[in-house]
CSV table of C-alpha atoms and ligand atoms in Angstrom, one decimal:
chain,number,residue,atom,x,y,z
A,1,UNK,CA,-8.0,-9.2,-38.5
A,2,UNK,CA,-12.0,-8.9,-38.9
A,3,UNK,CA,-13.1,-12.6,-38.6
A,4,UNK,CA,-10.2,-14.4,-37.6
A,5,UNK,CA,-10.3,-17.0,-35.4
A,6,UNK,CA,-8.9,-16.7,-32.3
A,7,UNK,CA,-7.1,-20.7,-32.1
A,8,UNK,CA,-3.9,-20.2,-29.8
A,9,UNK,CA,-4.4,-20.2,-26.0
A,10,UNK,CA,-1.4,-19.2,-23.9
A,11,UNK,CA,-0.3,-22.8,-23.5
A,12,UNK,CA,0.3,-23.1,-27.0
A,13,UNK,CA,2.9,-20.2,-26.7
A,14,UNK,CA,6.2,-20.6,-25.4
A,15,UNK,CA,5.6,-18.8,-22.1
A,16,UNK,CA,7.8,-19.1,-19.0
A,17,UNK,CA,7.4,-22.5,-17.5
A,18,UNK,CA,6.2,-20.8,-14.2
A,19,UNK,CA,3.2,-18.9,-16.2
A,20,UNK,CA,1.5,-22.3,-17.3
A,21,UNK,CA,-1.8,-23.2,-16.4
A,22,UNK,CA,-2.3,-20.2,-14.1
A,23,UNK,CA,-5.0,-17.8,-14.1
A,24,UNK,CA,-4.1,-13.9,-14.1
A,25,UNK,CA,-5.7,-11.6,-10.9
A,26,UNK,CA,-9.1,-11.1,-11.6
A,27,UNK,CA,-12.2,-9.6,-9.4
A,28,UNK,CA,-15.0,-9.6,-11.6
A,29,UNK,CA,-16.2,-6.5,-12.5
A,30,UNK,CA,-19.7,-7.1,-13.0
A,31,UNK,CA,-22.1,-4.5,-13.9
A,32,UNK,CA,-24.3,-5.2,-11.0
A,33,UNK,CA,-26.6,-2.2,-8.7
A,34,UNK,CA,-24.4,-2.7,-5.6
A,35,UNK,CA,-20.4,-3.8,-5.9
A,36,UNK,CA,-18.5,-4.1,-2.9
A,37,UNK,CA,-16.4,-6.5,-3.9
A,38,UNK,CA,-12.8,-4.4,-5.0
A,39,UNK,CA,-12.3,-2.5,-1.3
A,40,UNK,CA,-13.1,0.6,-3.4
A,41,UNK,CA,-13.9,4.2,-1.7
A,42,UNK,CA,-17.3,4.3,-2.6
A,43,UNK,CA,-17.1,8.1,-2.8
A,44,UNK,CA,-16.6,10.2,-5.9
A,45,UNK,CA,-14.0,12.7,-5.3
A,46,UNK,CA,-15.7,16.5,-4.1
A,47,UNK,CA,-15.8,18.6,-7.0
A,48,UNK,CA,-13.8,21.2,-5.6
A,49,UNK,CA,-10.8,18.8,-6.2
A,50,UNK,CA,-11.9,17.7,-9.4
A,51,UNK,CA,-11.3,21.3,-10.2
A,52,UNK,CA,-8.0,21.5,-8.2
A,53,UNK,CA,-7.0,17.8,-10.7
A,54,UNK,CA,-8.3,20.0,-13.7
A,55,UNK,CA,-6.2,23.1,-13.2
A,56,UNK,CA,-2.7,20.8,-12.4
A,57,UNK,CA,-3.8,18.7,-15.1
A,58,UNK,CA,-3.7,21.7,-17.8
A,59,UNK,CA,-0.9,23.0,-16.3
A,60,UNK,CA,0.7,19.4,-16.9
A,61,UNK,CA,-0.5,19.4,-20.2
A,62,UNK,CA,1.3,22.0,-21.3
A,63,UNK,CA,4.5,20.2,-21.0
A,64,UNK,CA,3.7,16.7,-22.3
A,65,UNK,CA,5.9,17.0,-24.7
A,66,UNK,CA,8.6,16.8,-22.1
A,67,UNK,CA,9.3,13.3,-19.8
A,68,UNK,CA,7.6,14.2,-16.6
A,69,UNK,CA,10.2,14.3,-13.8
A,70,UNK,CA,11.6,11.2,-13.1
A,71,UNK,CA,11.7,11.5,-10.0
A,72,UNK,CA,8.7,12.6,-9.0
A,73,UNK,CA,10.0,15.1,-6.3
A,74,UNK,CA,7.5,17.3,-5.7
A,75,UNK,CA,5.3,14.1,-5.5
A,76,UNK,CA,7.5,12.6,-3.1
A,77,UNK,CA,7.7,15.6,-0.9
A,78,UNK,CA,4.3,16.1,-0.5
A,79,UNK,CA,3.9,12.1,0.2
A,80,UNK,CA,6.1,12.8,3.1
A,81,UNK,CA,4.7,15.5,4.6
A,82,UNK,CA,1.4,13.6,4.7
A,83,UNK,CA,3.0,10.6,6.5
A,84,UNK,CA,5.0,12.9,8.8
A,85,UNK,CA,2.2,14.6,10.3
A,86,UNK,CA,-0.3,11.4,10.3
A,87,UNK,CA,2.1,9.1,11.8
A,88,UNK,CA,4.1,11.7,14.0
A,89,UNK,CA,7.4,10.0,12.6
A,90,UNK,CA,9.2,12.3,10.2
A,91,UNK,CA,9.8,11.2,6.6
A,92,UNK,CA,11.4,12.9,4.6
A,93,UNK,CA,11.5,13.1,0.3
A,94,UNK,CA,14.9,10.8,0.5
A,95,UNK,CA,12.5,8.1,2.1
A,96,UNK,CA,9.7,8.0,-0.3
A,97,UNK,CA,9.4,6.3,-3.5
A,98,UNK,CA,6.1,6.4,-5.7
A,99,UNK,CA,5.2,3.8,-8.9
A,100,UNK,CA,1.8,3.3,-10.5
A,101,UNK,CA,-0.3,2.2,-7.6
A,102,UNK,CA,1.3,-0.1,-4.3
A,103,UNK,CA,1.3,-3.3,-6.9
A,104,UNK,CA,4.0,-1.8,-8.8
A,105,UNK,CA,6.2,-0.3,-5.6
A,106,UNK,CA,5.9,-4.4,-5.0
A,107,UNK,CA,6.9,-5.3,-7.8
A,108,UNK,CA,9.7,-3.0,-7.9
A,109,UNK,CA,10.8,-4.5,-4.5
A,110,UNK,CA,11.0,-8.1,-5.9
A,111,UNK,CA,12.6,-6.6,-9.0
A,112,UNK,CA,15.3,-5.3,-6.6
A,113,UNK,CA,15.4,-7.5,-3.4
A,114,UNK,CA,14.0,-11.4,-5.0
A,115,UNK,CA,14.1,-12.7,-8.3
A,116,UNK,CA,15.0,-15.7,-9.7
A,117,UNK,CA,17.1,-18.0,-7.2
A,118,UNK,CA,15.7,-16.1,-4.2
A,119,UNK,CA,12.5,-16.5,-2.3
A,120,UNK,CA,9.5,-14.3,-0.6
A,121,UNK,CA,7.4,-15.2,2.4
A,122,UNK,CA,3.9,-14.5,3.4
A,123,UNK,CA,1.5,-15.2,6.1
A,124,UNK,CA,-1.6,-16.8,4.1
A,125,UNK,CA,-4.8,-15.8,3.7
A,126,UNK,CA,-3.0,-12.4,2.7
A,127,UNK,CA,-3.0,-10.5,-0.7
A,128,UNK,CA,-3.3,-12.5,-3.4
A,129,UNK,CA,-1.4,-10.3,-5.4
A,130,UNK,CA,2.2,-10.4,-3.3
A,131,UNK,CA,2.5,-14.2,-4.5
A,132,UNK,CA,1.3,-13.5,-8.3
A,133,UNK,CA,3.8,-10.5,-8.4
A,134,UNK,CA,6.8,-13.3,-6.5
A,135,UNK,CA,5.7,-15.2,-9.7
A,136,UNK,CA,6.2,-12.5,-12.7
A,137,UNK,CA,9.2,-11.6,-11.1
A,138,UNK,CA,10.7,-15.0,-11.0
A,139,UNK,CA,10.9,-15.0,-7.2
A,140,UNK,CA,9.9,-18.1,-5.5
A,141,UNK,CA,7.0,-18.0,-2.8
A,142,UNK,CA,7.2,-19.7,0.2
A,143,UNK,CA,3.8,-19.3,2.5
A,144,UNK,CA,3.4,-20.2,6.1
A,145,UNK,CA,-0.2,-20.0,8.0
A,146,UNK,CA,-2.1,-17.7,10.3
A,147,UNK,CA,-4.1,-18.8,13.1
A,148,UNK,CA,-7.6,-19.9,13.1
A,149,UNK,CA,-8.8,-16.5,13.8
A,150,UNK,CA,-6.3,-15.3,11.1
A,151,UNK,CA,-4.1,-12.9,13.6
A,152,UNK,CA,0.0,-13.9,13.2
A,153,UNK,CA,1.6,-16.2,15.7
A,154,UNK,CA,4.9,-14.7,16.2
A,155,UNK,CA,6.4,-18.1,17.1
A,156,UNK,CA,5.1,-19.7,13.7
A,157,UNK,CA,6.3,-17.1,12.0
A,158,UNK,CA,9.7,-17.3,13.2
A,159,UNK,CA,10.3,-21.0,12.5
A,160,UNK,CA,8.7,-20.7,9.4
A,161,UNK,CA,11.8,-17.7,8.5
A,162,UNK,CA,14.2,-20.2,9.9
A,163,UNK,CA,13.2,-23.1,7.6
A,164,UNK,CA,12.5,-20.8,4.5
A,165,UNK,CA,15.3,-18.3,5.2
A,166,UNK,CA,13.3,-15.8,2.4
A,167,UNK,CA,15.0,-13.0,0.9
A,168,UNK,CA,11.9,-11.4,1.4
A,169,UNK,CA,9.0,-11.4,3.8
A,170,UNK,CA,5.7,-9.5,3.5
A,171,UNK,CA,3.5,-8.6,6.5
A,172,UNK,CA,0.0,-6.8,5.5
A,173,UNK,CA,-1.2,-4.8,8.0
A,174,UNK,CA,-4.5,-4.4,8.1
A,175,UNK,CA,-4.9,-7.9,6.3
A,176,UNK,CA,-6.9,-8.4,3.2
A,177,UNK,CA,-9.0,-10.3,3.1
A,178,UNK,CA,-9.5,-10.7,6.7
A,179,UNK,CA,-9.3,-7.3,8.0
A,180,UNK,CA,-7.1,-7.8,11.2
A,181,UNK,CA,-4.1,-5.4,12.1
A,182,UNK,CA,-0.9,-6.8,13.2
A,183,UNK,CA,0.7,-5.5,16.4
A,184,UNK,CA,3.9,-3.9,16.2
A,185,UNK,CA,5.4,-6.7,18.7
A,186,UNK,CA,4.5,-8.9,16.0
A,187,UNK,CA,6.5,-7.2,13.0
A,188,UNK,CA,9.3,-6.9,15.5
A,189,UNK,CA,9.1,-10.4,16.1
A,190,UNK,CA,9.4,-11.1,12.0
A,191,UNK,CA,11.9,-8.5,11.4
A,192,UNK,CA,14.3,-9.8,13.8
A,193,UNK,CA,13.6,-13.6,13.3
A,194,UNK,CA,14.4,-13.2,9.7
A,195,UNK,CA,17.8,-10.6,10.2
A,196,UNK,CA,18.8,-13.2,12.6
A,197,UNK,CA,19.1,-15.7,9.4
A,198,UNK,CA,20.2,-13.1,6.6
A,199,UNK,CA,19.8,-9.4,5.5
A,200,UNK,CA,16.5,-9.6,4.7
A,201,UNK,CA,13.6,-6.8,3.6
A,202,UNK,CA,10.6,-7.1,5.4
A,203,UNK,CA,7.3,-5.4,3.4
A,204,UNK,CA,4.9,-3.8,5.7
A,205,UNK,CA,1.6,-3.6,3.1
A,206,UNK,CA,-0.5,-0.6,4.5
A,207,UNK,CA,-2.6,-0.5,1.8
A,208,UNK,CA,-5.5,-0.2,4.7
A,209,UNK,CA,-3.7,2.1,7.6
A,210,UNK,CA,-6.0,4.6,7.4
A,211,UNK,CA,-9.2,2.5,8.6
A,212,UNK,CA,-7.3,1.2,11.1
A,213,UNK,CA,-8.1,1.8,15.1
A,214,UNK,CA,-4.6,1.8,16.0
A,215,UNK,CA,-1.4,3.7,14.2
A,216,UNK,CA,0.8,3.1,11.4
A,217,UNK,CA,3.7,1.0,11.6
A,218,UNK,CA,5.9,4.0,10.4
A,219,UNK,CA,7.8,4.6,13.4
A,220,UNK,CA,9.6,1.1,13.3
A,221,UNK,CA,11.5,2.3,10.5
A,222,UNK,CA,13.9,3.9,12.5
A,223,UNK,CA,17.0,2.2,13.0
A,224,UNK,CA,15.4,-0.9,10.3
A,225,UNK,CA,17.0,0.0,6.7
A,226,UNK,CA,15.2,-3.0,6.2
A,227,UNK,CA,12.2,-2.4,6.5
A,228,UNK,CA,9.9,-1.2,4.1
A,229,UNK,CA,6.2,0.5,4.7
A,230,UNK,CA,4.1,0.5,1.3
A,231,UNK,CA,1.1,2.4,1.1
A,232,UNK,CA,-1.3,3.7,-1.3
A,233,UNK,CA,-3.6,6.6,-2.6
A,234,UNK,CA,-6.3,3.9,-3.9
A,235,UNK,CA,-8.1,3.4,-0.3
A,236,UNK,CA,-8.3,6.0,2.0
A,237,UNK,CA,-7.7,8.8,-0.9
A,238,UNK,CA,-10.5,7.4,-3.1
A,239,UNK,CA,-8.2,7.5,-6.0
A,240,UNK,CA,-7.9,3.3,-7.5
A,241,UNK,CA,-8.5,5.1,-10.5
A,242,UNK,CA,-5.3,7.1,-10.1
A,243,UNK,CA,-2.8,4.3,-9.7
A,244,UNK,CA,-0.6,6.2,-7.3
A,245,UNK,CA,1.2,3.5,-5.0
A,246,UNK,CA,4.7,5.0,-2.0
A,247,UNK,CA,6.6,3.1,0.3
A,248,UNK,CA,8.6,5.2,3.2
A,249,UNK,CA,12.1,3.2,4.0
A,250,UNK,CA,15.5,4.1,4.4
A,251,UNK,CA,16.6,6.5,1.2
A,252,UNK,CA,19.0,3.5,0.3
A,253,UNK,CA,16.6,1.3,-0.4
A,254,UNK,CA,14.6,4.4,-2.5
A,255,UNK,CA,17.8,4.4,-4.0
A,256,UNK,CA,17.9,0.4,-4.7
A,257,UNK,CA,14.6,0.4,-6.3
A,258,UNK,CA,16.2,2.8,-9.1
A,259,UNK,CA,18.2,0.4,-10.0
A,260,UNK,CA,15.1,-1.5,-12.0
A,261,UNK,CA,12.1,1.1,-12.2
A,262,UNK,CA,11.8,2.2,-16.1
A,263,UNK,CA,12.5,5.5,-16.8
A,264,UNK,CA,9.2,8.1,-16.3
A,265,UNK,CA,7.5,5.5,-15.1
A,266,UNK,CA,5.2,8.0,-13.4
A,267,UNK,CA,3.4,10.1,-15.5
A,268,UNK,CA,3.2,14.2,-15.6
A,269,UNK,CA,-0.4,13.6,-15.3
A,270,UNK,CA,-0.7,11.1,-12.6
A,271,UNK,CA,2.2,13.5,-10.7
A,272,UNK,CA,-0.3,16.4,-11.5
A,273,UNK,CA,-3.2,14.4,-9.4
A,274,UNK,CA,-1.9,13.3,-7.0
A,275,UNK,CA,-0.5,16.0,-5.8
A,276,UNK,CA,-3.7,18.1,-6.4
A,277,UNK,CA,-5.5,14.7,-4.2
A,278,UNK,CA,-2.9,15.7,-1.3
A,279,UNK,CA,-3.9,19.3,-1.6
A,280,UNK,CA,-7.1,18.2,-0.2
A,281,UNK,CA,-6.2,15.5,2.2
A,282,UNK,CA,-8.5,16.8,5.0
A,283,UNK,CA,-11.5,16.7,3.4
A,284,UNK,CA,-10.4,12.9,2.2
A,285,UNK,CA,-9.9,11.8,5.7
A,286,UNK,CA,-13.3,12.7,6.8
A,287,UNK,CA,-14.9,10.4,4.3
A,288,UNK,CA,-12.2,8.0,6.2
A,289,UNK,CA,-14.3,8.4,9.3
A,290,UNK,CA,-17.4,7.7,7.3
A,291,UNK,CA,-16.2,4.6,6.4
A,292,UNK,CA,-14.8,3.5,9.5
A,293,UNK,CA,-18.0,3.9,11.0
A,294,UNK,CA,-20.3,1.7,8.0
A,295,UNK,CA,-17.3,-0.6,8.7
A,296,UNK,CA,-18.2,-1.2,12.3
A,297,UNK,CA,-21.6,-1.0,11.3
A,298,UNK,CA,-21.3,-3.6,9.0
A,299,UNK,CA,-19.9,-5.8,11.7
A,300,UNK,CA,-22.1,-5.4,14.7
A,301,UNK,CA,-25.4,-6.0,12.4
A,302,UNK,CA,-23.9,-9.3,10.9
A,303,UNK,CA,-22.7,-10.4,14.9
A,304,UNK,CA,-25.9,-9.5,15.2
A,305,UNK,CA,-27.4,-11.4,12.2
A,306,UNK,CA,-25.3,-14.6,14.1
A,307,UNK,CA,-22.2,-14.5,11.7
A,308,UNK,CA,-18.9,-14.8,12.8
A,309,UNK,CA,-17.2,-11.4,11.8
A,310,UNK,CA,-13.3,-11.0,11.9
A,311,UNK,CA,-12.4,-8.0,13.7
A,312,UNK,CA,-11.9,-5.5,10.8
A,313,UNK,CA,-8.9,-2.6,10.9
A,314,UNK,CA,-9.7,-1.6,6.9
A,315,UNK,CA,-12.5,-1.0,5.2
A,316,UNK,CA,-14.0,-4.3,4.6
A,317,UNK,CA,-15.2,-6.8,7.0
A,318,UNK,CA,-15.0,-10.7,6.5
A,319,UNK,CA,-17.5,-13.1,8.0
A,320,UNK,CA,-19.1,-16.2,7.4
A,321,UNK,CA,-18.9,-19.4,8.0
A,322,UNK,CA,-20.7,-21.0,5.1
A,323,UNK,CA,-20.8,-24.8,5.4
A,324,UNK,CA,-19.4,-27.2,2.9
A,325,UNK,CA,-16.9,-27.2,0.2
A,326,UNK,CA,-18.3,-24.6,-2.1
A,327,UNK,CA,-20.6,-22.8,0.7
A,328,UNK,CA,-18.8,-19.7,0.3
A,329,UNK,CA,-19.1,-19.6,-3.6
A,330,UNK,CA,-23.0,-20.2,-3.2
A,331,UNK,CA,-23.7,-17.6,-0.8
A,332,UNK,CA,-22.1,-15.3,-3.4
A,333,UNK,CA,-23.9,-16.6,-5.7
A,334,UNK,CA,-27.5,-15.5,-4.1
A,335,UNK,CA,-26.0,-12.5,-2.6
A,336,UNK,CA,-24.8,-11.6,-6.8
A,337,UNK,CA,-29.0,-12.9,-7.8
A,338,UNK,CA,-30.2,-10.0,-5.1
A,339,UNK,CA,-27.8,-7.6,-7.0
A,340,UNK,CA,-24.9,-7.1,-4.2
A,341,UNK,CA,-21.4,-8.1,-5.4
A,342,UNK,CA,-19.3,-9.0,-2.5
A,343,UNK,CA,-15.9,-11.0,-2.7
A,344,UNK,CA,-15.3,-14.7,-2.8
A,345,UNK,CA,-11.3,-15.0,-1.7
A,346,UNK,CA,-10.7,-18.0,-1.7
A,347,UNK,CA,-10.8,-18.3,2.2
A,348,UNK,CA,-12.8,-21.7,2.8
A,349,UNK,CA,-16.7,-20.5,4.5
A,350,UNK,CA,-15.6,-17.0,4.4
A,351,UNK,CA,-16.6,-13.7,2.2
A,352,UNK,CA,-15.4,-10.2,2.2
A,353,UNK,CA,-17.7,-7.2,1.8
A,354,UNK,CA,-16.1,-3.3,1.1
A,355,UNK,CA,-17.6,-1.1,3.1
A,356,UNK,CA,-19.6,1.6,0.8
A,357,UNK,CA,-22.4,4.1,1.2
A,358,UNK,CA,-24.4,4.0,4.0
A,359,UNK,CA,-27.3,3.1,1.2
A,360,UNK,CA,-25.0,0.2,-0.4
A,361,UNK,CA,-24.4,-1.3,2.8
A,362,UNK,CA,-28.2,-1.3,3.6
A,363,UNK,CA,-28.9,-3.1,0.6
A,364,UNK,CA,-26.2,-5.4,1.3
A,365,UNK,CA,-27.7,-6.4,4.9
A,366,UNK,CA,-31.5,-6.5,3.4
A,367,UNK,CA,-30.2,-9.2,0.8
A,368,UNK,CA,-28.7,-11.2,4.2
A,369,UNK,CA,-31.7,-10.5,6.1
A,370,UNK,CA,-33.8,-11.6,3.1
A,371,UNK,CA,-31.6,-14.5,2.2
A,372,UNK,CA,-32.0,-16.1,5.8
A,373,UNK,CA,-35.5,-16.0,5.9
A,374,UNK,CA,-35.4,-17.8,2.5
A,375,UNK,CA,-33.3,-20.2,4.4
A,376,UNK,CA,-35.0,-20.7,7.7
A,377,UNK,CA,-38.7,-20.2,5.5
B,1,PMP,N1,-1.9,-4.2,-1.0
B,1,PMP,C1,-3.1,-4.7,-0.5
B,1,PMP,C2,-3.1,-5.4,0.8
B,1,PMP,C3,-4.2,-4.5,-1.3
B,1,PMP,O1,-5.4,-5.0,-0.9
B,1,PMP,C4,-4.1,-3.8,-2.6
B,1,PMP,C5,-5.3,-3.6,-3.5
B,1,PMP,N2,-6.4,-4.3,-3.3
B,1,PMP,C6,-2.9,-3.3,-3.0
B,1,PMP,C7,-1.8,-3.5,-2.1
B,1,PMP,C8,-2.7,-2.7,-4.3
B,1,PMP,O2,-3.3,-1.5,-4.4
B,1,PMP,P1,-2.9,-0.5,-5.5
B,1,PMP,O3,-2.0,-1.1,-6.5
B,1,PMP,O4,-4.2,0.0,-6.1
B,1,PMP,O5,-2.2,0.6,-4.8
């Protein structure tokens, strides 16, 4: 209504009891010269595949007045040919499942294996999002800690399972925000700490793999029908734009997660993309490299600089430490007034900056550079 007030906020509405008083995700997207703040790709997809997404696209359009496949087959199979010949495991289309971006293969796995009167477990600082989506989904959170240089201790992990006996446990792997992988020992350690209570599915979030210096957790999946890999096409694919989100698990759990996902979730037209983004998966990887190397850049010029720089698997590196309750916010702050966006998580002294263009992450380290001379000046 033109000039109508707006006088309800949500706490005047009847909302779940859970919802009150909270605050939804939200990175600000600022309209600023230089934003790493969202672990974006920072490259535009190659016009050659823009014309590959065009041609599928039209192709798809043709038939939009038909429900896209629902379930996404061709999608899947070409999902698992790319994580059968990256990780050297085989996958096959039974063992992939696909949903608007990883958020919603997450939520779908809550939908399916928490809700309300069961609990999931993460390692914290992790991905903000895994408790928020616990929340909508009625599941209750439980969080236990990392270590000071946020790797996972297997043993805290373990008696954090046996006193929280979850339903569900997540491991992310890289971590965001802090960028460190977690070896397979560890996982295995997780996994069998929490079978050992109940049947319980463990999340392996791999949003990252594909900056990582090691390999993907994949392989463990053998033998595990309870363990879950999710992955996505936002990172390494430079597609966040896409929304295209898989996990690989045993084909019954593919099969559970039917049990809640709404029918066509997944477009024809996000189908159509992806699939013409996997067409040109080579050329995708080697921006990949790219990045991997700006990453490491990132972090041996701010060792350098004197900060202390968690050792980074995905493409973003955290450092810091800035002093004193809100030192983190501050820094951001002056960072944001020389025109680089970077990421305040929450993490007390820390930041997070997304690797981007070689010229992005120059501007990026002359604002530091510039900022301590203001300091020490
Ligand atoms: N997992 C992790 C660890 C992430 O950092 C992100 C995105 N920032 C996601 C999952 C979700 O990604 P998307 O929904 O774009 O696939």
């Amino acid at each position: 209504m033109a000039g109508a007030r707006r006088v309800t906020r949500i706490d005047d509405l009847p909302v779940r009891d859970e919802l009150r008083g909270k605050s939804p995700y939200g990175a600000p997207q600022l309209d600023v010269p230089v934003r790493l703040n969202t672990n974006e790709n920072p490259y535009p997809l190659p016009d050659a595949l823009v014309d590959r997404i065009t041609e599928r696209v039209r192709e798809a359009a043709r038939d939009l007045n038909r429900y896209p496949d629902r379930d996404a087959v061709e999608l899947r199979t070409a999902l698992a040919r790319y994580l059968t010949r990256t990780s050297g495991h085989e996958v096959t289309t039974a063992h992939v499942w696909a949903a608007n971006g990883s958020n919603e293969v997450i939520q779908q796995l809550l939908q399916t294996f928490g809700g309300p009167g069961r609990t999931a477990l993460g390692f914290e600082p992790s991905y903000s999002m895994h408790s928020l989506i616990a929340r909508g989904t009625g599941t209750g959170w439980r969080a236990a800690p990392r270590r000071a240089d946020f790797s996972l201790d297997p043993d805290t992990a373990t008696r954090a399972i046996t006193e929280h006996r979850p339903d569900v446990v997540f491991v992310t792997s890289p971590n965001n925000p802090t960028g460190n992988a977690v070896p397979a020992e560890t996982v295995l350690a997780v996994h069998d700490a929490a079978q050992a209570v109940k049947p319980t599915v463990v999340i392996v979030d791999e949003a990252y793999v594909e900056f990582s210096h090691g390999t993907s957790l994949l392989p463990l999946l053998a033998g595990r029908p309870l363990l879950v890999v999710s992955r996505t096409m936002s990172k390494a694919f430079g597609a966040a734009g896409l929304r295209l989100g898989y996990l690989a698990a045993d084909p019954a759990v593919v099969d559970a997660v039917q049990l809640v996902r709404l029918p066509y979730h997944l477009s024809a037209v996000a189908q159509a993309t992806a699939l013409a983004a996997l067409e040109h998966t080579d050329t995708l990887l080697k921006y990949v490299e790219r990045l991997k190397a700006e990453r490491d850049r990132l972090a041996a010029e701010l060792t350098a600089l004197g900060y202390d720089v968690t050792a980074s698997d995905a493409n973003f590196v955290q450092f810091g430490p800035f002093e004193g309750p809100d030192g983190a916010r501050r820094y951001w702050q002056r960072l944001l007034d020389h025109g680089v966006l970077v990421r305040d998580t929450g993490v007390p002294g820390r930041l997070r900056v997304t690797a981007g263009t070689p010229e992005e992450n120059d501007a990026f380290l002359d604002a530091v550079r510039a900022l301590k001379k203001e300091h020490s000046g």
